[in-house]
Coordinates of C-alpha atoms in Angstrom, one line a residue:
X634 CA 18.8 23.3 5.6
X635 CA 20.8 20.7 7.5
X636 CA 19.7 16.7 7.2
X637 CA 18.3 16.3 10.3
X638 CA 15.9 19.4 9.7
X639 CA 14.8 17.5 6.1
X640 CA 14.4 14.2 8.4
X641 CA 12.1 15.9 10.6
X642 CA 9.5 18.2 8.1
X643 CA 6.8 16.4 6.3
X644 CA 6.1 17.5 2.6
X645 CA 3.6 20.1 3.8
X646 CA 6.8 22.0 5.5
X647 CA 9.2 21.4 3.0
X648 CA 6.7 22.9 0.4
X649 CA 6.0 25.7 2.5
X650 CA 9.6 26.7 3.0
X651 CA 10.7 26.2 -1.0
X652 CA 7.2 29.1 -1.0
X653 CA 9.1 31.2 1.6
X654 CA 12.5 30.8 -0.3
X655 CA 14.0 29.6 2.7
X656 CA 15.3 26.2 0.4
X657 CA 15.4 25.6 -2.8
X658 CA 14.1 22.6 -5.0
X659 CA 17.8 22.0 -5.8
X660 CA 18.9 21.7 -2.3
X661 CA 15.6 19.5 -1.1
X662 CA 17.2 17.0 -4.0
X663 CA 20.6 17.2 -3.0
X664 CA 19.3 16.0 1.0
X665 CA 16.9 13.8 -0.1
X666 CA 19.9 11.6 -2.7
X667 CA 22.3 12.0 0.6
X668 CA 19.5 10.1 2.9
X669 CA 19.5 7.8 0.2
X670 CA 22.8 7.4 -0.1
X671 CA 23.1 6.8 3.3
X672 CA 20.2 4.1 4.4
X673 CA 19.0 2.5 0.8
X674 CA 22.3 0.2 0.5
X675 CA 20.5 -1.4 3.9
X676 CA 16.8 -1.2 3.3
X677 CA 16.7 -1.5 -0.8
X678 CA 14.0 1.0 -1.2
X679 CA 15.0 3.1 -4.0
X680 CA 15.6 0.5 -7.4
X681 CA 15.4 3.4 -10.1
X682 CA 17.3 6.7 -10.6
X683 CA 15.2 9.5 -12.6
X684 CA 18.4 11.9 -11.7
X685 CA 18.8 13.9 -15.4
X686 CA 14.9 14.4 -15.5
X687 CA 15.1 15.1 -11.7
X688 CA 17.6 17.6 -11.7
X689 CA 16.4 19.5 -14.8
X690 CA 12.8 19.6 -12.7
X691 CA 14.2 21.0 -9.8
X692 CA 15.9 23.6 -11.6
X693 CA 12.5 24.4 -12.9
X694 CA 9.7 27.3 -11.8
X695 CA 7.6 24.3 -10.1
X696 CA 4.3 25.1 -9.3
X697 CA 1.9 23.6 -7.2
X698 CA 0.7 22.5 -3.3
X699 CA 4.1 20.4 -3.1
X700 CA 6.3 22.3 -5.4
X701 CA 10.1 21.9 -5.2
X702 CA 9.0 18.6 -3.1
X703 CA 11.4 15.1 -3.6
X704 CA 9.0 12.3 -4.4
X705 CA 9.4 8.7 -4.8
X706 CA 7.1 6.6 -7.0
X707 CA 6.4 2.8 -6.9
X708 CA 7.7 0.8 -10.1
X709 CA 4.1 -0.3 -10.4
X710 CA 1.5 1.5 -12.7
X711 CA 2.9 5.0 -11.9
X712 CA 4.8 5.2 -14.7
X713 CA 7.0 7.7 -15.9
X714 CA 7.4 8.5 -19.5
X715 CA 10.8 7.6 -20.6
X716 CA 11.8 4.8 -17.8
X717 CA 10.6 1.3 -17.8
X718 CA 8.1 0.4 -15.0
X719 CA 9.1 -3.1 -14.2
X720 CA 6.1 -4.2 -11.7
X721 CA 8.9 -6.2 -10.3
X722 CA 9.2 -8.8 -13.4
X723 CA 11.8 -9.6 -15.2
X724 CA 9.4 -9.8 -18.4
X725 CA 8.9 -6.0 -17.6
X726 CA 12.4 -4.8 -16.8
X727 CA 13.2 -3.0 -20.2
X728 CA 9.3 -2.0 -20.8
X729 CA 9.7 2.0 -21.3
X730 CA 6.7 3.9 -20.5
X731 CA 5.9 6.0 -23.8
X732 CA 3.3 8.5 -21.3
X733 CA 3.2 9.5 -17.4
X734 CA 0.2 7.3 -15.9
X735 CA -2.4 9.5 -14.7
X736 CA -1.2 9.9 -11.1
X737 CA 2.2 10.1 -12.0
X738 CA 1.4 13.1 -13.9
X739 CA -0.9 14.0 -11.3
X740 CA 1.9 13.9 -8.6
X741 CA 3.9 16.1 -11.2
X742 CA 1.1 18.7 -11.7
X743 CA 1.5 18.7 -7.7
X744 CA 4.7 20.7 -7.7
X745 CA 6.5 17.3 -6.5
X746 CA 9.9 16.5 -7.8
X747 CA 10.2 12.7 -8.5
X748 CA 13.8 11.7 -8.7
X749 CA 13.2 7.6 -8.4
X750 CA 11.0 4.4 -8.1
X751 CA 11.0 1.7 -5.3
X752 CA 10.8 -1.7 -5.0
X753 CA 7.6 -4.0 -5.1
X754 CA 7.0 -7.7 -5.3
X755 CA 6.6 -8.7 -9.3
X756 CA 3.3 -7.5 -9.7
X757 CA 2.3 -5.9 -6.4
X758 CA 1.0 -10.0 -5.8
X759 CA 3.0 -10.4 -2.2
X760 CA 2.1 -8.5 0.9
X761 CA 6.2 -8.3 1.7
X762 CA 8.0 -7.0 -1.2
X763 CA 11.2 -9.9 -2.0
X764 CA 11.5 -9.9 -6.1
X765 CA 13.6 -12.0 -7.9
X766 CA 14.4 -8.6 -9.9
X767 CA 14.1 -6.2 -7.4
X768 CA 15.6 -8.0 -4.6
X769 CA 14.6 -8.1 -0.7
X770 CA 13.6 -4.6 0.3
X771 CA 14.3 -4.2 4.2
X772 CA 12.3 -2.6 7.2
X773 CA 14.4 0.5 8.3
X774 CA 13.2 -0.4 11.7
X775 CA 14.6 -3.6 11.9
X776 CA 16.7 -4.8 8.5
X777 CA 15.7 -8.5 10.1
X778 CA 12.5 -7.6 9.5
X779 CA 10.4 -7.0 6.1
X780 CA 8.5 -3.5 5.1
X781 CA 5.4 -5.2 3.9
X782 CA 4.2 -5.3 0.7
X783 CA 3.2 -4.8 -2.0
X784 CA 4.0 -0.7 -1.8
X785 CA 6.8 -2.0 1.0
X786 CA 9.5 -0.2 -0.8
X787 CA 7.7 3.2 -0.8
X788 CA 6.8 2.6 3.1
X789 CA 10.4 1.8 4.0
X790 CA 11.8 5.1 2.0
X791 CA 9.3 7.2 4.1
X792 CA 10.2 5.3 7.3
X793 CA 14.0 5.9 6.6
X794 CA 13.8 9.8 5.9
X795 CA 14.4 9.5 2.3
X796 CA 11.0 11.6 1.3
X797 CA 8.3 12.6 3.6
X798 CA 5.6 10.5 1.5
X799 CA 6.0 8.1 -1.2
X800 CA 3.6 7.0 -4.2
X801 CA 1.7 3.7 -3.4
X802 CA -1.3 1.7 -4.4
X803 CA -3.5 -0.8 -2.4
X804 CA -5.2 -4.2 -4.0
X805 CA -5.2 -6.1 -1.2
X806 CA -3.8 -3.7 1.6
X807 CA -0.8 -2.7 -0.7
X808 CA -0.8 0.5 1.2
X809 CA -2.0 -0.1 4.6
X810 CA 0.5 -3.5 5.5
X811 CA 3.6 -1.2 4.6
X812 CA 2.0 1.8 6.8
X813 CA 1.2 -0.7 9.8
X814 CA 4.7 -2.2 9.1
X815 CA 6.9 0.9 8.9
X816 CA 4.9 3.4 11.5
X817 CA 3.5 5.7 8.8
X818 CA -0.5 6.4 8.0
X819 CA -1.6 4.8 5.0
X820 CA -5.3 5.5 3.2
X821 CA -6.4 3.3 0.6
X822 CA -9.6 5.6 -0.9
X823 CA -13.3 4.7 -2.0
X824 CA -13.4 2.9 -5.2
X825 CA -13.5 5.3 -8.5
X826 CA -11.3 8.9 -6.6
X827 CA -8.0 8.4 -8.5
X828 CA -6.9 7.5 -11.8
X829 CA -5.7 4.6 -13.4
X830 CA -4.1 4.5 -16.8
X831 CA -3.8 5.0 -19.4
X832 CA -1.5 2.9 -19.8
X833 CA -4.1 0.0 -19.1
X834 CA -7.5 0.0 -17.6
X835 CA -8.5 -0.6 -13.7
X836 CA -6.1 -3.6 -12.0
X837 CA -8.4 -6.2 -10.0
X838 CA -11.8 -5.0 -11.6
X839 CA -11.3 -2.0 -10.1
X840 CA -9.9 -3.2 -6.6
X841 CA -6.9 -1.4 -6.6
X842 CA -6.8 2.5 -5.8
X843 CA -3.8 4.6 -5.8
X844 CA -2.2 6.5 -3.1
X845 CA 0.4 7.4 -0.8
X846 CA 2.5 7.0 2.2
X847 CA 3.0 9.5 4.7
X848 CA 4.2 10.7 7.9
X849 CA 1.6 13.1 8.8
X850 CA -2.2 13.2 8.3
X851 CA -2.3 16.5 7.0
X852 CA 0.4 15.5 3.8
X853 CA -2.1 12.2 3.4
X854 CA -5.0 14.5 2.9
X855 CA -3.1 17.3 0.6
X856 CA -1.8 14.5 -1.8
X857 CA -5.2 12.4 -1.9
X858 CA -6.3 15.5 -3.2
X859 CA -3.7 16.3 -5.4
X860 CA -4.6 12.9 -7.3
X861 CA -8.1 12.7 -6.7
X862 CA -10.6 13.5 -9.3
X863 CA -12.1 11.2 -12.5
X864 CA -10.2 12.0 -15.6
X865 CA -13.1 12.8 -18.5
X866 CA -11.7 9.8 -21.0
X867 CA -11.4 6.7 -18.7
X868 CA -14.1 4.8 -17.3
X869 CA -15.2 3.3 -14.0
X870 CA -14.8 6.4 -11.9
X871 CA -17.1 8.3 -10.1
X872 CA -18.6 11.6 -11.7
X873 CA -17.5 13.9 -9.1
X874 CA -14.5 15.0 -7.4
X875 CA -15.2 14.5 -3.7
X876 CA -14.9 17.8 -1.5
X877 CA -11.2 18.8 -0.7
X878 CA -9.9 16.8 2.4
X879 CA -7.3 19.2 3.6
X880 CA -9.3 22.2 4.4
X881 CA -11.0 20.1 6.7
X882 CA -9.0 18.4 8.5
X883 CA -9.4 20.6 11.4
X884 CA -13.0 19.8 11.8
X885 CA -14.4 17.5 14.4
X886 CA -15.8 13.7 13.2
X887 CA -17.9 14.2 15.9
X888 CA -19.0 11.4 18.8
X889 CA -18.5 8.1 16.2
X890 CA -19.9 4.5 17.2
X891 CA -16.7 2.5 16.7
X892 CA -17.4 -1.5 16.7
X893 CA -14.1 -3.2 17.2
X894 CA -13.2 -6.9 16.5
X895 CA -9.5 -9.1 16.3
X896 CA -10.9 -12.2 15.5
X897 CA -10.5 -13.9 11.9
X898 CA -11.6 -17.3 10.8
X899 CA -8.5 -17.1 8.6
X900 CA -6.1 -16.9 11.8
X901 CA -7.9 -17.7 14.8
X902 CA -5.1 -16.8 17.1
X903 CA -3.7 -13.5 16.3
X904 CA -0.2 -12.2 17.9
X905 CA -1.0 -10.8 21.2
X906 CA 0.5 -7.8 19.9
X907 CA -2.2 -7.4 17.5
X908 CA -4.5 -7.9 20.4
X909 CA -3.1 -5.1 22.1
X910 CA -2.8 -2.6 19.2
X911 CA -6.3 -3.2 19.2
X912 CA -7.0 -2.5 22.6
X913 CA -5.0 0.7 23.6
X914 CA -6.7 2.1 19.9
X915 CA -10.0 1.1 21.3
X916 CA -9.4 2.6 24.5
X917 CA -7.8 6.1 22.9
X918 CA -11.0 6.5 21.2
X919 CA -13.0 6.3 23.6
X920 CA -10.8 8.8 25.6
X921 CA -11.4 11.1 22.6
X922 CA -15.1 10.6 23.4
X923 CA -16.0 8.1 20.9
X924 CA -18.5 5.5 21.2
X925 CA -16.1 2.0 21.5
X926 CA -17.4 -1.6 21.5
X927 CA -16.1 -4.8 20.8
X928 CA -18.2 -6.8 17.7
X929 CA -18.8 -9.9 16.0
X930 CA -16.3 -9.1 11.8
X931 CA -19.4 -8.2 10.2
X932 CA -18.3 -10.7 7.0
X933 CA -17.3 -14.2 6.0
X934 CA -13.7 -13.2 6.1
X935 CA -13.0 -17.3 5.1
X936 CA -15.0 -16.8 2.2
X937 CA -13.8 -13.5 1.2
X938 CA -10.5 -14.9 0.8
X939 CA -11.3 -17.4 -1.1
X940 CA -13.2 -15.0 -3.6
X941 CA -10.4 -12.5 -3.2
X942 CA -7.5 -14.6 -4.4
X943 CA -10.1 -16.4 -7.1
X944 CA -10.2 -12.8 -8.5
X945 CA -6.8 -12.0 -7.8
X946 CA -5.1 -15.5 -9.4
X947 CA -7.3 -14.8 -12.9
X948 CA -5.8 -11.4 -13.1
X949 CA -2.7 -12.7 -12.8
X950 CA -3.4 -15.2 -15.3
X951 CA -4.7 -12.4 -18.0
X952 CA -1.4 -10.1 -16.8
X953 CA 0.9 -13.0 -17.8
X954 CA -0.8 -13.7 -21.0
X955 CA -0.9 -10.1 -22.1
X956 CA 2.6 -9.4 -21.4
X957 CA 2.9 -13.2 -23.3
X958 CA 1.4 -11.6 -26.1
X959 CA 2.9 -8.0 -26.1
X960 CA 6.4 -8.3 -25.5
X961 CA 7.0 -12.4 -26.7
X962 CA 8.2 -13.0 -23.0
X963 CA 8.9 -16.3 -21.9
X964 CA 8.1 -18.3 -19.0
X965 CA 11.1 -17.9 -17.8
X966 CA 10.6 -14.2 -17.2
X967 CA 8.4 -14.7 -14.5
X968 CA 9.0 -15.8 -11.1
X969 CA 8.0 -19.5 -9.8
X970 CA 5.3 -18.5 -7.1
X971 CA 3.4 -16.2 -9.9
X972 CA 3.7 -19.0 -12.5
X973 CA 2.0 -21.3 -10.8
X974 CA -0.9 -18.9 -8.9
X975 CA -1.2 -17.9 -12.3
X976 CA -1.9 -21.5 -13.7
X977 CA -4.3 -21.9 -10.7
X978 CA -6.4 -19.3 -12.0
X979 CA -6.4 -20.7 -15.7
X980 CA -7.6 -24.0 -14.7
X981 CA -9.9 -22.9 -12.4
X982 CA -11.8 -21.5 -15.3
X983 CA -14.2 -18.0 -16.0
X984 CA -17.1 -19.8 -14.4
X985 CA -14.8 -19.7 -10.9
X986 CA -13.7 -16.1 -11.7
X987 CA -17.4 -15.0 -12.4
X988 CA -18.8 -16.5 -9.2
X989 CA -16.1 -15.1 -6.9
X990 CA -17.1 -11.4 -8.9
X991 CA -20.7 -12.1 -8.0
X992 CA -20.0 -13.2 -4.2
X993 CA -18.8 -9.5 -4.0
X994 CA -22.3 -8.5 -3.7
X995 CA -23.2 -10.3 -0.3
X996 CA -20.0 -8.9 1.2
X997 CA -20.6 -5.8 0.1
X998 CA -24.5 -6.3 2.2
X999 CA -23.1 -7.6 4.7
X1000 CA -20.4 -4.6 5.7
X1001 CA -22.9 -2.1 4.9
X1002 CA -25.5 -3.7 7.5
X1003 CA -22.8 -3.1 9.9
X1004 CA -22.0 0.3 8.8
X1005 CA -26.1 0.6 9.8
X1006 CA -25.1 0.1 13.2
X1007 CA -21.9 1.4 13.0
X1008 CA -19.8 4.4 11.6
X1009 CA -16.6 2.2 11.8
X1010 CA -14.8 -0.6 11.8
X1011 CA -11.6 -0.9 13.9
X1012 CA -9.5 -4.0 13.6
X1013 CA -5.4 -4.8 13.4
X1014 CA -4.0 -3.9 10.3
X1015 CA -1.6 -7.0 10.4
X1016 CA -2.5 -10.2 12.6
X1017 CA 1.1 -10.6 13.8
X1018 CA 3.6 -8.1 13.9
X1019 CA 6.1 -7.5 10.2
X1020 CA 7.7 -11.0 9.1
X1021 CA 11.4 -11.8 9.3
X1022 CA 12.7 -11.3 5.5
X1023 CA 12.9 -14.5 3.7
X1024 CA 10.3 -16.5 5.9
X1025 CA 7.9 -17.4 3.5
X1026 CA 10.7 -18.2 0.5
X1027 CA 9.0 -20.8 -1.5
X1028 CA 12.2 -23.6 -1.0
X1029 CA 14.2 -24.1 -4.7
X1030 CA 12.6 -27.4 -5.1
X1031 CA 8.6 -26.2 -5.1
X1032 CA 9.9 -23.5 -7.2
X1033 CA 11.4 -26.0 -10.2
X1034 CA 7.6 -27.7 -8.9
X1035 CA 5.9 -24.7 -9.8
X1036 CA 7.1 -24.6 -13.2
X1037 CA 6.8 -27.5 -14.5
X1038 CA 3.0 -27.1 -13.1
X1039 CA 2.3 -24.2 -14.8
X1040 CA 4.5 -25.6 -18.4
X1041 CA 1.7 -28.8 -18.3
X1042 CA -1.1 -27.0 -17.3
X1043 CA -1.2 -29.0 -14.3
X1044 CA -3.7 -26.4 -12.3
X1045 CA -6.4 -28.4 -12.5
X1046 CA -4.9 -30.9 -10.2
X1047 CA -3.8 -28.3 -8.2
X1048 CA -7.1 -26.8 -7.5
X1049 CA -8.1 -31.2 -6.7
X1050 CA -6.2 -30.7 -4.0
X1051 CA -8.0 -27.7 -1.6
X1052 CA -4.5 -25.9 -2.4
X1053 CA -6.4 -22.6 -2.5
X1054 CA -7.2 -23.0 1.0
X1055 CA -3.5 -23.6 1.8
X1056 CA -2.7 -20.6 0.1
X1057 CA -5.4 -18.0 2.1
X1058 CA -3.6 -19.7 5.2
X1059 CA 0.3 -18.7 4.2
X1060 CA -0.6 -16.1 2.5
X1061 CA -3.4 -13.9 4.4
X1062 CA -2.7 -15.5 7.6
X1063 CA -0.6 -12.5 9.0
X1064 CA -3.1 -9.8 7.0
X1065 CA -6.1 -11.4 6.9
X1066 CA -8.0 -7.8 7.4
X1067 CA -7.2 -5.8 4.7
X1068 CA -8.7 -7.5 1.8
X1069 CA -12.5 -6.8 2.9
X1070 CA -11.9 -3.3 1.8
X1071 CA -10.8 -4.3 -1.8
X1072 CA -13.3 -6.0 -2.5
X1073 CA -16.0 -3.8 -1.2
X1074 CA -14.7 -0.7 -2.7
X1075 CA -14.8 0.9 1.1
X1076 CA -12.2 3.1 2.2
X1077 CA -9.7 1.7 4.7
X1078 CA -6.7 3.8 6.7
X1079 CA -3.9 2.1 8.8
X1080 CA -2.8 4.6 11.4
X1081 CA 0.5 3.6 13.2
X1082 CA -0.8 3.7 17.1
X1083 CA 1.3 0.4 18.3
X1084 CA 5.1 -0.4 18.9
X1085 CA 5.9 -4.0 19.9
X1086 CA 8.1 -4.8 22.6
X1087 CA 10.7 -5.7 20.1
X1088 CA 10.3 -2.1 18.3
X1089 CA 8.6 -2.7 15.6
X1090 CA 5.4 -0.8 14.2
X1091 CA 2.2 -2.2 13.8
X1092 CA -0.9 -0.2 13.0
X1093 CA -4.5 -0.5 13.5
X1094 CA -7.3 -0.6 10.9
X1095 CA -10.5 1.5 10.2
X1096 CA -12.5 0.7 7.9
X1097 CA -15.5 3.1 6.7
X1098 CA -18.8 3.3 4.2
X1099 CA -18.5 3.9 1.0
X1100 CA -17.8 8.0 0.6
X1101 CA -16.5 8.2 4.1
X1102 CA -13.2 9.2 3.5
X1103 CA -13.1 12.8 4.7
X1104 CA -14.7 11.4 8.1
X1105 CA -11.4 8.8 8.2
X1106 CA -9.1 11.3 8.0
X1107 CA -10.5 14.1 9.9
X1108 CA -10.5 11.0 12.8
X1109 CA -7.0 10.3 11.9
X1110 CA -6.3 14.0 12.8
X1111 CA -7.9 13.7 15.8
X1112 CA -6.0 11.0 17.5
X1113 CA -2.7 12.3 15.9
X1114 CA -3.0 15.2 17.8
X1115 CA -3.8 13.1 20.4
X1116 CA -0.7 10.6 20.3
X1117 CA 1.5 12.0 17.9
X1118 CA 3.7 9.8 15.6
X1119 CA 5.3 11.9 12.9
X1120 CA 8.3 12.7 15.2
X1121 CA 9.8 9.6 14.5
X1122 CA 11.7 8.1 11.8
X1123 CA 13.9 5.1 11.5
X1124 CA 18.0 6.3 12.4
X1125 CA 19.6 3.3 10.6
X1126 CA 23.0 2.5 11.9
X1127 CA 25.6 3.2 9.0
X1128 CA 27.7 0.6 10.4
X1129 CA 25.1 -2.1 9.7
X1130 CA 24.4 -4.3 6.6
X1131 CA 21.5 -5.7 5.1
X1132 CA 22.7 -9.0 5.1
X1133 CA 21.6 -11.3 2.5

């Protein structure tokens, strides 16, 4: 097999040509390290070699869906027994994994060969993914440009060519701001279909689902189902694996009643791009005979921030301390910005943290009375298209700020001052869509139907009720047929540098 035939295939192919014996395991290793060779000096995907355990896999009788497959995971709670899993910290960096997490070994019992880890903001708490560890991790469509976050280095490894689908998780759109970012289809699932752990239990009170990245619908659906399923000795998930997704795929959704809406309280004035991702989606849909109207956001999307980064600040806090307390890590270990988020959600207190918990409720209402009306929510994905790397850098001086803050337990006057409110703005302003899926448990997919005029991806939203999954993707194969995506891939000029 030559390179550009391995930059083309999704996993499904490769998988069905190792099958065939028309490749081998061995040589789907060799291409997918030469791609990497090749583009991750320039987009800093890839931070972790697993070669040794790699090439002794590969060499293996693999079985499985996706056997003899290369496979990237994300150096955040997929662990892989015998290599740290650094969630982007410094504090973390020499942390060996003593057991595969659940979906790592999950990905493994797939047939897939995982041969290294990518990058991710220190602890999957940025939607771009720029670590003080890790470094800046690049979009292979534009190195100017970032590969969201926090599951950006898995999206910008897919985009590249380096594997046909990636490892990923989503707490707050960690899968579907890297999809909308790097052109690739992204699903975060219902709450309680894949595993989390052992290692620890469920991240964000169970807000955070793990997935993948992928070129093609079809590959989504295989590996969703590779990893779905409740293990028997871990809480919190549902009783039942859901139905297979793959085998049908080819089955109609049917005529669907999409409600549509761009507008946020949290950004007012998206990028017209946004607008018009929205638009042409809403307009393809109804081509496809789908029912399409523009809507009122069924939620308090200013509110649901606020309660989203409540919850997401004292789980920081409790992350910190627990790594504190485990490992004797210093302050020092940690970056500035997650220092003093951190020390926001200390002083802010249980009683904040338990009200935000018990908001989730009336968001939860208030999505499903929608989803009454409604089999669908479309929406942007992102509300402007992917940030310029290093945009939102908190200067050196706040940083030194932040420290001293979180060293005096200065939160409290933090909180005086309406800073959360600052924060929702620069932080959730350019994804201020995502979250509502989180929190609800609801599944969510980002399909990549817009290019800017500038080039760059940027994908539109659907959100579904609870359990509708299946109905997402079989949709998603529906207008992939429709306006097909998976022919492209980012070329990457060898010439070029990442800069800085």
């Amino acid at each position: 097999m030559q390179l550009d035939e391995y930059l083309t295939a999704d996993a499904t192919a490769l998988a069905a040509l190792v099958a065939d014996k028309q490749v081998t395991a061995v040589e789907l290793l060799a291409l997918a390290r030469r791609r990497a060779e090749q583009v991750n000096p320039q987009i800093n995907a890839v931070v972790a070699s697993l070669d040794d355990v790699a090439d002794a896999r590969a060499a293996e009788a693999l079985e499985g869906p996706f056997a003899g497959v290369p496979f990237l995971v994300k150096d955040l709670a997929q662990e892989y027994a015998g290599f740290p899993t650094t969630g982007g910290s410094h504090a973390l960096a020499h942390d060996v994994a003593d057991e595969h997490a659940l979906v790592t070994q999950r990905f493994l019992d797939a047939g897939l060969v995982v041969f290294g880890k990518t990058n991710t903001p220190e602890f999957g708490a940025k939607g771009i993914t720029e670590d003080d560890l890790l470094g800046r991790a690049r979009n292979p469509w534009n190195l100017a440009h970032t590969p969201g976050g926090s599951s950006g280095g898995s999206g910008a490894a897919v985009a590249a060519g380096i594997v046909p689908a990636a490892g990923a998780s989503d707490g707050g759109g960690s899968i579907r701001i890297p999809a909308a970012c790097n052109g690739l289809v992204g699903l975060k699932l219902s709450r309680g279909l894949t595993p989390y752990g052992p290692q620890g239990s469920e991240a964000m009170f169970g807000m955070v689902t793990q997935g993948v990245l992928s070129r093609t619908v079809r590959d989504s659906a295989a590996l969703l189902d590779a990893i779905a399923g409740a293990p028997t000795r871990y809480a919190a998930y549902v009783a039942r694996t859901p139905e297979p997704f793959l085998p049908d795929l080819d089955r109609t959704p049917g005529r669907l009643r999409i409600g549509f809406s761009v507008s946020s309280a949290i950004n007012p004035s998206p990028d017209p791009e946004a607008v018009a991702a929205v638009e042409n989606a809403a307009r393809l849909l109804a081509e496809l005979g789908h029912e399409v109207e523009p809507v009122d956001q069924p939620h308090d999307d200013a509110a649901l921030a606020r309660d989203f980064l409540s919850i997401w600040f004292a789980q920081l806090h409790g992350q910190i301390e627990a790594i504190k307390a485990r490992l004797g890590s210093p302050d020092s270990a940690f970056a500035a910005d997650t220092l003093a988020v951190a020390e926001i959600g200390r002083a802010a207190g249980v009683g904040a943290l338990f009200a935000a918990l018990d908001n989730i409720n009336a968001h939860i209402r208030a999505l499903d009375d929608f989803h009454q009306r409604y089999d669908l929510l479309l929406t942007p994905t992102l509300a402007k298209p992917p940030l310029e790397v290093g945009s939102v850098d908190t200067p050196p001086l706040l940083q030194r700020a932040s420290r001293i803050i979180a060293k005096v337990h200065a939160g409290k006057l933090l909180n005086a001052t309406g800073i959360l409110d600052q924060l929702i703005a620069e932080n959730l302003g350019w994804v201020p869509y995502t979250q509502l899926a989180n929190i609800t448990g609801r599944p969510a997919m980002s399909l990549p139907l817009h290019w800017t005029a500038a080039g760059l991806p940027l994908g539109v939203q659907l959100v579904g009720p609870l359990g509708s999954d299946g109905l997402l993707l079989r949709l998603a194969a529906q207008v992939e047929q429709a306006q097909p995506w998976s022919h492209r891939y980012a070329e990457l000029d060898p010439k070029l540098t990442a800069g800085p």
